[in-house]
Amino acid sequence: MSERAAPFHCPYCGDEDLRPHEAGHGAWECASCNRAFQLKFLGLLSRGLTPDNAGGDGI
């Protein structure tokens, strides 16, 4: 298994200047907007993805 992937951009400002944060695993800081955030995998959904066939305009 490989290392966990790093985020490509800040979820707040979209900038790519991210660095690991001292808070620990999964924590990142953005040098552009000066925010810190943490990423966490919650798990897989048991129901999976289902198509939304209710409503909408037909083409």
Short mmCIF file of C-alpha atoms in Angstrom, two decimals:
data_model
loop_
_atom_site.label_atom_id
_atom_site.label_comp_id
_atom_site.label_asym_id
_atom_site.label_seq_id
_atom_site.Cartn_x
_atom_site.Cartn_y
_atom_site.Cartn_z
CA MET A 1 0.00 0.00 0.00
CA SER A 2 1.25 3.49 -0.75
CA GLU A 3 1.25 6.73 1.20
CA ARG A 4 -2.04 8.60 1.46
CA ALA A 5 -2.58 11.17 -1.24
CA ALA A 6 -2.19 14.84 -0.45
CA PRO A 7 -4.96 17.29 -1.36
CA PHE A 8 -4.42 19.15 -4.63
CA HIS A 9 -6.00 22.43 -3.57
CA CYS A 10 -7.39 24.31 -0.57
CA PRO A 11 -11.14 23.67 -0.09
CA TYR A 12 -11.63 27.33 0.92
CA CYS A 13 -9.71 29.41 -1.62
CA GLY A 14 -8.64 26.85 -4.24
CA ASP A 15 -4.94 27.70 -4.03
CA GLU A 16 -2.36 24.92 -4.37
CA ASP A 17 0.21 26.17 -1.82
CA LEU A 18 -0.51 23.56 0.88
CA ARG A 19 1.80 22.26 3.61
CA PRO A 20 1.35 19.63 6.31
CA HIS A 21 0.05 21.17 9.54
CA GLU A 22 1.55 20.43 12.96
CA ALA A 23 -1.84 19.17 14.28
CA GLY A 24 -1.05 15.71 12.92
CA HIS A 25 -2.10 13.18 10.32
CA GLY A 26 -4.44 14.55 7.66
CA ALA A 27 -4.02 18.18 8.76
CA TRP A 28 -2.98 20.77 6.17
CA GLU A 29 -2.43 24.52 6.10
CA CYS A 30 -2.89 26.87 3.19
CA ALA A 31 -0.25 29.58 2.82
CA SER A 32 -2.56 31.63 0.60
CA CYS A 33 -5.64 32.10 2.82
CA ASN A 34 -3.90 31.22 6.13
CA ARG A 35 -6.43 28.50 7.03
CA ALA A 36 -5.83 25.06 8.46
CA PHE A 37 -8.07 22.09 7.72
CA GLN A 38 -8.14 18.36 8.29
CA LEU A 39 -9.09 15.56 5.91
CA LYS A 40 -10.66 12.38 7.23
CA PHE A 41 -12.04 9.32 5.45
CA LEU A 42 -15.34 8.36 7.06
CA GLY A 43 -15.96 5.03 5.31
CA LEU A 44 -17.91 3.48 2.47
CA LEU A 45 -21.65 3.88 2.09
CA SER A 46 -23.46 0.58 2.37
CA ARG A 47 -26.16 1.56 -0.12
CA GLY A 48 -23.72 2.64 -2.81
CA LEU A 49 -24.61 5.06 -5.57
CA THR A 50 -28.09 4.96 -7.08
CA PRO A 51 -29.24 6.87 -10.17
CA ASP A 52 -31.70 9.70 -9.63
CA ASN A 53 -34.65 8.82 -11.86
CA ALA A 54 -37.15 11.06 -10.08
CA GLY A 55 -38.22 14.14 -12.01
CA GLY A 56 -36.13 16.29 -14.28
CA ASP A 57 -36.70 17.48 -17.82
CA GLY A 58 -36.51 14.85 -20.53
CA ILE A 59 -34.60 15.73 -23.65
#
